[in-house]
Coordinates of N, CA, C and O in Angstrom, one line a residue:
M1 N 0.0 2.4 13.2 CA 1.1 2.0 12.4 C 1.7 3.3 11.8 O 1.0 4.2 11.4
E2 N 3.0 3.3 11.8 CA 3.7 4.4 11.3 C 3.6 4.6 9.7 O 3.4 3.6 9.0
R3 N 3.7 5.8 9.3 CA 3.6 6.1 7.9 C 4.5 5.3 7.0 O 4.1 4.7 6.0
A4 N 5.8 5.1 7.4 CA 6.7 4.4 6.6 C 6.3 2.9 6.5 O 6.4 2.3 5.4
E5 N 5.7 2.3 7.5 CA 5.2 0.9 7.5 C 4.1 0.8 6.5 O 4.0 -0.2 5.8
I6 N 3.2 1.8 6.5 CA 2.0 1.7 5.6 C 2.5 1.9 4.2 O 2.1 1.1 3.3
L7 N 3.4 2.8 3.9 CA 4.0 3.0 2.6 C 4.7 1.7 2.1 O 4.5 1.3 0.9
K8 N 5.4 1.0 3.0 CA 6.1 -0.2 2.6 C 5.1 -1.3 2.3 O 5.3 -2.1 1.4
R9 N 4.0 -1.4 3.0 CA 2.9 -2.4 2.7 C 2.2 -2.1 1.4 O 1.9 -3.0 0.6
V10 N 2.0 -0.8 1.1 CA 1.4 -0.5 -0.2 C 2.4 -0.9 -1.3 O 1.9 -1.5 -2.3
I11 N 3.6 -0.7 -1.2 CA 4.6 -1.1 -2.2 C 4.6 -2.6 -2.3 O 4.7 -3.2 -3.4
G12 N 4.5 -3.3 -1.1 CA 4.4 -4.8 -1.1 C 3.2 -5.3 -1.9 O 3.3 -6.3 -2.6
I13 N 2.1 -4.6 -1.8 CA 0.8 -5.0 -2.5 C 1.1 -4.9 -4.0 O 0.8 -5.8 -4.8
L14 N 1.7 -3.8 -4.4 CA 1.9 -3.5 -5.8 C 3.0 -4.5 -6.4 O 2.9 -5.0 -7.5
T15 N 4.0 -4.8 -5.6 CA 5.0 -5.8 -6.0 C 4.4 -7.2 -6.2 O 4.7 -7.9 -7.1
E16 N 3.5 -7.5 -5.2 CA 2.9 -8.8 -5.3 C 2.0 -8.9 -6.6 O 2.1 -9.9 -7.3
A17 N 1.3 -7.8 -6.9 CA 0.5 -7.8 -8.1 C 1.3 -8.0 -9.3 O 1.0 -8.7 -10.3
Q18 N 2.5 -7.3 -9.4 CA 3.4 -7.4 -10.5 C 4.0 -8.8 -10.6 O 4.1 -9.4 -11.7
D19 N 4.3 -9.4 -9.5 CA 4.9 -10.8 -9.5 C 3.8 -11.8 -10.1 O 4.1 -12.7 -10.8
I20 N 2.6 -11.6 -9.7 CA 1.5 -12.5 -10.2 C 1.3 -12.3 -11.7 O 1.2 -13.2 -12.4
R21 N 1.3 -11.0 -12.1 CA 1.2 -10.7 -13.6 C 2.3 -11.4 -14.3 O 2.1 -12.0 -15.4
L22 N 3.5 -11.3 -13.9 CA 4.7 -11.9 -14.6 C 4.6 -13.4 -14.6 O 4.9 -14.0 -15.6
A23 N 4.1 -14.0 -13.5 CA 4.0 -15.4 -13.4 C 2.9 -15.9 -14.4 O 3.1 -16.9 -15.1
L24 N 1.8 -15.2 -14.5 CA 0.8 -15.5 -15.4 C 1.2 -15.4 -16.9 O 0.9 -16.3 -17.7
E25 N 2.0 -14.4 -17.2 CA 2.5 -14.2 -18.5 C 3.5 -15.3 -18.9 O 3.6 -15.7 -20.0
A26 N 4.2 -15.9 -17.9 CA 5.1 -17.0 -18.1 C 4.4 -18.3 -18.1 O 5.0 -19.3 -18.3
G27 N 3.1 -18.3 -18.0 CA 2.3 -19.5 -18.0 C 2.3 -20.3 -16.7 O 1.9 -21.5 -16.7
Q28 N 2.7 -19.7 -15.7 CA 2.7 -20.4 -14.4 C 1.4 -20.3 -13.7 O 0.7 -19.3 -13.8
D29 N 1.0 -21.4 -13.0 CA -0.3 -21.4 -12.3 C 0.0 -20.7 -10.9 O 0.7 -21.3 -10.1
V30 N -0.6 -19.6 -10.7 CA -0.4 -18.9 -9.4 C -1.5 -19.3 -8.4 O -1.3 -19.0 -7.2
G31 N -2.5 -19.9 -8.8 CA -3.6 -20.3 -7.9 C -4.3 -19.1 -7.3 O -3.8 -18.0 -7.3
A32 N -5.5 -19.4 -6.9 CA -6.3 -18.4 -6.2 C -6.1 -18.4 -4.7 O -6.0 -19.4 -4.1
P33 N -5.9 -17.2 -4.1 CA -5.8 -17.2 -2.7 C -7.0 -17.8 -2.0 O -8.1 -17.5 -2.4
A34 N -6.8 -18.6 -1.0 CA -7.9 -19.2 -0.3 C -8.6 -18.2 0.6 O -8.0 -17.5 1.4
A35 N -9.9 -18.1 0.4 CA -10.8 -17.3 1.2 C -10.3 -15.8 1.3 O -10.4 -15.2 2.4
G36 N -9.7 -15.3 0.3 CA -9.3 -13.9 0.3 C -8.1 -13.7 1.2 O -7.9 -12.5 1.6
N37 N -7.3 -14.7 1.5 CA -6.2 -14.5 2.3 C -4.9 -14.3 1.6 O -3.8 -14.8 2.0
G38 N -4.9 -13.6 0.5 CA -3.7 -13.3 -0.3 C -2.9 -12.3 0.5 O -3.3 -11.7 1.5
V39 N -1.7 -12.1 0.0 CA -0.8 -11.1 0.7 C -1.4 -9.8 0.7 O -1.3 -9.0 1.7
A40 N -2.0 -9.4 -0.4 CA -2.6 -8.0 -0.4 C -3.7 -7.9 0.7 O -3.7 -6.8 1.4
T41 N -4.5 -8.9 0.9 CA -5.6 -8.8 1.9 C -4.9 -8.7 3.3 O -5.3 -7.9 4.1
L42 N -3.9 -9.5 3.5 CA -3.2 -9.5 4.8 C -2.6 -8.2 5.1 O -2.7 -7.6 6.2
L43 N -1.9 -7.6 4.1 CA -1.3 -6.3 4.2 C -2.3 -5.2 4.5 O -2.1 -4.3 5.3
L44 N -3.4 -5.2 3.7 CA -4.5 -4.2 4.0 C -5.0 -4.3 5.4 O -5.2 -3.3 6.0
N45 N -5.3 -5.6 5.8 CA -5.8 -5.7 7.2 C -4.8 -5.2 8.2 O -5.2 -4.7 9.3
E46 N -3.5 -5.4 8.0 CA -2.5 -4.8 8.9 C -2.5 -3.3 8.9 O -2.2 -2.7 10.0
M47 N -2.8 -2.7 7.8 CA -2.7 -1.2 7.7 C -3.9 -0.6 8.4 O -3.8 0.6 8.8
L48 N -5.0 -1.2 8.4 CA -6.2 -0.6 9.0 C -6.3 -0.9 10.5 O -6.2 -2.0 10.9
P49 N -6.6 0.1 11.2 CA -6.7 0.0 12.7 C -8.0 -0.8 13.1 O -9.0 -0.8 12.3
S50 N -7.9 -1.5 14.2 CA -9.1 -2.1 14.8 C -10.1 -1.0 15.3 O -9.6 0.0 15.8
I51 N -11.3 -1.3 15.1 CA -12.3 -0.3 15.5 C -13.3 -0.9 16.5 O -13.8 -2.0 16.2
R52 N -13.5 -0.3 17.6 CA -14.4 -0.7 18.6 C -15.4 0.4 18.8 O -15.1 1.6 19.1
V53 N -16.7 0.1 18.7 CA -17.8 1.1 18.8 C -18.7 0.6 19.9 O -19.1 -0.6 19.9
P54 N -19.0 1.5 20.8 CA -20.0 1.2 21.9 C -21.3 0.6 21.3 O -21.8 1.1 20.3
A55 N -21.8 -0.4 21.9 CA -23.1 -1.0 21.4 C -24.2 -0.1 21.4 O -25.1 -0.2 20.5
D56 N -24.2 1.0 22.2 CA -25.4 1.9 22.3 C -25.1 3.1 21.4 O -25.9 4.1 21.5
A57 N -24.1 3.1 20.6 CA -23.8 4.3 19.7 C -24.9 4.4 18.6 O -25.4 3.5 18.1
S58 N -25.2 5.7 18.4 CA -26.1 6.0 17.3 C -25.4 5.8 16.0 O -24.2 5.8 15.9
P59 N -26.2 5.7 14.9 CA -25.6 5.6 13.6 C -24.6 6.7 13.3 O -23.5 6.5 12.7
Q60 N -25.0 7.9 13.7 CA -24.1 9.1 13.4 C -22.8 8.9 14.3 O -21.7 9.3 13.8
Q61 N -22.9 8.5 15.5 CA -21.7 8.3 16.3 C -20.8 7.2 15.7 O -19.6 7.3 15.8
V62 N -21.5 6.1 15.2 CA -20.7 5.0 14.6 C -19.9 5.6 13.4 O -18.7 5.4 13.2
A63 N -20.6 6.4 12.5 CA -20.0 6.9 11.4 C -18.8 7.8 11.7 O -17.7 7.8 11.1
A64 N -19.0 8.7 12.7 CA -18.0 9.6 13.2 C -16.8 8.8 13.7 O -15.6 9.1 13.5
H65 N -17.1 7.8 14.5 CA -16.0 7.0 15.1 C -15.2 6.3 14.1 O -14.0 6.3 14.1
V66 N -15.9 5.7 13.1 CA -15.2 4.9 12.0 C -14.4 5.9 11.2 O -13.2 5.6 10.8
S67 N -14.9 7.1 10.9 CA -14.2 8.1 10.1 C -12.9 8.5 10.8 O -11.9 8.6 10.2
R68 N -13.0 8.8 12.1 CA -11.8 9.2 12.8 C -10.8 8.1 12.9 O -9.6 8.4 12.8
A69 N -11.3 6.9 13.0 CA -10.3 5.8 13.1 C -9.7 5.4 11.8 O -8.5 5.1 11.8
L70 N -10.4 5.4 10.7 CA -9.9 5.0 9.4 C -9.3 6.1 8.6 O -8.4 5.9 7.8
G71 N -9.7 7.4 8.8 CA -9.3 8.5 8.0 C -7.7 8.6 7.8 O -7.3 8.6 6.7
P72 N -7.0 8.6 8.9 CA -5.5 8.8 8.7 C -4.9 7.6 8.0 O -4.0 7.8 7.1
A73 N -5.3 6.4 8.3 CA -4.7 5.2 7.6 C -5.1 5.2 6.1 O -4.2 5.0 5.3
L74 N -6.3 5.6 5.8 CA -6.8 5.6 4.4 C -6.0 6.7 3.6 O -5.6 6.5 2.5
H75 N -5.8 7.8 4.3 CA -5.1 8.9 3.7 C -3.7 8.5 3.3 O -3.2 8.8 2.2
T76 N -3.0 7.9 4.3 CA -1.7 7.4 4.0 C -1.6 6.3 3.0 O -0.7 6.3 2.1
M77 N -2.6 5.4 2.9 CA -2.6 4.4 1.9 C -2.8 5.0 0.5 O -2.1 4.7 -0.4
V78 N -3.7 6.0 0.4 CA -3.9 6.6 -0.9 C -2.6 7.4 -1.3 O -2.2 7.3 -2.4
S79 N -2.0 8.0 -0.3 CA -0.7 8.7 -0.6 C 0.3 7.7 -1.1 O 1.1 8.0 -2.0
G80 N 0.4 6.5 -0.5 CA 1.3 5.5 -0.9 C 1.1 5.0 -2.3 O 2.1 4.9 -3.0
F81 N -0.2 4.7 -2.6 CA -0.5 4.3 -4.0 C -0.1 5.4 -5.0 O 0.4 5.2 -6.1
S82 N -0.4 6.7 -4.6 CA -0.1 7.8 -5.5 C 1.4 7.9 -5.7 O 1.9 8.2 -6.8
L83 N 2.2 7.8 -4.6 CA 3.6 7.9 -4.6 C 4.2 6.8 -5.5 O 5.0 7.0 -6.4
A84 N 3.7 5.6 -5.4 CA 4.2 4.5 -6.2 C 3.8 4.7 -7.7 O 4.6 4.5 -8.5
F85 N 2.6 5.1 -7.9 CA 2.2 5.4 -9.3 C 3.1 6.5 -9.9 O 3.5 6.3 -11.0
T86 N 3.3 7.5 -9.2 CA 4.1 8.6 -9.7 C 5.6 8.1 -10.0 O 6.1 8.5 -11.0
S87 N 6.1 7.3 -9.1 CA 7.5 6.8 -9.3 C 7.5 5.9 -10.6 O 8.4 6.0 -11.4
L88 N 6.5 5.1 -10.7 CA 6.4 4.2 -11.9 C 6.2 5.1 -13.2 O 6.8 4.8 -14.2
A89 N 5.4 6.1 -13.1 CA 5.1 7.0 -14.2 C 6.3 7.7 -14.7 O 6.6 7.9 -15.8
I90 N 7.1 8.2 -13.7 CA 8.3 9.0 -14.0 C 9.3 8.1 -14.7 O 9.9 8.5 -15.8
A91 N 9.4 6.9 -14.3 CA 10.4 5.9 -14.9 C 9.9 5.7 -16.3 O 10.7 5.7 -17.3
H92 N 8.6 5.4 -16.5 CA 8.0 5.2 -17.8 C 8.1 6.3 -18.8 O 8.6 6.2 -19.9
D93 N 7.7 7.5 -18.3 CA 7.7 8.7 -19.1 C 9.1 9.2 -19.5 O 9.2 9.8 -20.5
S94 N 10.1 8.9 -18.7 CA 11.4 9.3 -19.0 C 12.1 8.3 -20.0 O 13.3 8.4 -20.3
G95 N 11.4 7.2 -20.3 CA 11.9 6.2 -21.3 C 12.9 5.2 -20.7 O 13.6 4.6 -21.4
R96 N 12.8 5.1 -19.4 CA 13.8 4.2 -18.7 C 13.5 2.7 -19.1 O 12.4 2.2 -18.9
T97 N 14.4 2.1 -19.8 CA 14.2 0.7 -20.1 C 15.3 -0.2 -19.4 O 15.3 -1.4 -19.5
D98 N 16.1 0.5 -18.6 CA 17.1 -0.2 -17.9 C 16.6 -0.8 -16.5 O 17.3 -1.5 -15.8
V99 N 15.4 -0.4 -16.1 CA 14.8 -0.9 -14.9 C 13.4 -1.4 -15.1 O 12.7 -0.9 -15.9
S100 N 13.1 -2.5 -14.4 CA 11.7 -3.0 -14.4 C 10.9 -2.3 -13.4 O 11.4 -1.6 -12.5
S101 N 9.6 -2.5 -13.5 CA 8.7 -1.8 -12.5 C 8.9 -2.3 -11.1 O 8.8 -1.6 -10.2
I102 N 9.3 -3.6 -11.0 CA 9.6 -4.2 -9.7 C 10.8 -3.5 -9.1 O 10.9 -3.2 -7.9
E103 N 11.8 -3.2 -10.0 CA 13.0 -2.5 -9.5 C 12.7 -1.1 -9.1 O 13.3 -0.6 -8.1
V104 N 11.8 -0.4 -9.8 CA 11.4 0.9 -9.4 C 10.7 0.9 -8.0 O 11.0 1.7 -7.1
L105 N 9.8 -0.1 -7.8 CA 9.2 -0.3 -6.5 C 10.2 -0.6 -5.4 O 10.1 -0.1 -4.3
Q106 N 11.2 -1.5 -5.7 CA 12.2 -1.8 -4.7 C 13.0 -0.6 -4.3 O 13.3 -0.4 -3.1
E107 N 13.3 0.3 -5.3 CA 14.1 1.5 -5.0 C 13.2 2.4 -4.2 O 13.7 3.0 -3.2
L108 N 11.9 2.5 -4.5 CA 11.0 3.3 -3.7 C 11.0 2.8 -2.2 O 11.0 3.6 -1.3
A109 N 10.9 1.5 -2.1 CA 10.9 0.9 -0.7 C 12.2 1.3 0.1 O 12.1 1.6 1.3
L110 N 13.3 1.3 -0.6 CA 14.6 1.7 0.0 C 14.5 3.1 0.4 O 15.0 3.5 1.5
E111 N 13.9 4.0 -0.4 CA 13.8 5.4 -0.1 C 12.9 5.6 1.1 O 13.2 6.4 2.0
V112 N 11.8 4.8 1.2 CA 10.9 4.9 2.3 C 11.7 4.5 3.6 O 11.6 5.1 4.6
E113 N 12.4 3.4 3.5 CA 13.2 2.9 4.6 C 14.2 3.9 5.1 O 14.5 4.0 6.3
A114 N 14.8 4.6 4.2 CA 15.8 5.7 4.5 C 15.2 6.9 5.1 O 15.9 7.8 5.5
G115 N 13.8 7.0 5.1 CA 13.2 8.1 5.7 C 12.9 9.3 4.8 O 12.5 10.4 5.3
M116 N 13.0 9.1 3.5 CA 12.7 10.2 2.6 C 11.3 10.6 2.5 O 11.0 11.7 2.1
Y117 N 10.3 9.8 3.0 CA 8.9 10.2 2.9 C 8.3 10.1 4.3 O 7.1 9.8 4.4
D118 N 9.0 10.6 5.3 CA 8.5 10.5 6.7 C 7.5 11.7 7.0 O 6.8 11.6 8.0
E119 N 7.5 12.7 6.2 CA 6.5 13.8 6.4 C 5.1 13.4 6.1 O 4.9 12.6 5.3
G120 N 4.2 13.9 6.9 CA 2.8 13.7 6.6 C 2.2 12.9 7.8 O 2.8 12.4 8.7
P121 N 0.8 12.7 7.7 CA 0.1 12.0 8.8 C 0.4 10.5 8.8 O 0.7 10.0 7.7
P122 N 0.4 9.9 9.9 CA 0.7 8.5 10.0 C -0.4 7.7 9.4 O -1.5 8.1 9.1

C-alpha cells in the first residue's frame, strides 16, 4: 500500500474517533462495533500486509520475516499518527478557534491527496 493511502487511513481512524466522541457528547447511541469490525479495525487491517511464513521456519526466521513485512507499514502508520497529532497541536497551540479538529484532519487529508507528504518509506 502506498504511503499516501496509509496516511489517509490513519486520518480516517482519527476522524472516526472524533465523530464517535461528538456523537456521545450529543447523547447519541453509537453502539459497539460487532466483533471488532469497526471502521478503525477495518482500516488497520487494510494497512497491514498479509504475511506468509513457511511452516518449517524457526522462531527466529518467523520473527525476521514478520519484522521485514510489518516494519515499513508500521513506520508509516506511526508517521501518520504523528503528522496528524502535530497538525492538531499546531492548530490548538496557535489558538485557532475558527476550525474544528475534524476540519484540521480534513485539510490534512487534502494535503496528503495533493502529494505534500509523498516523501518517505511506503
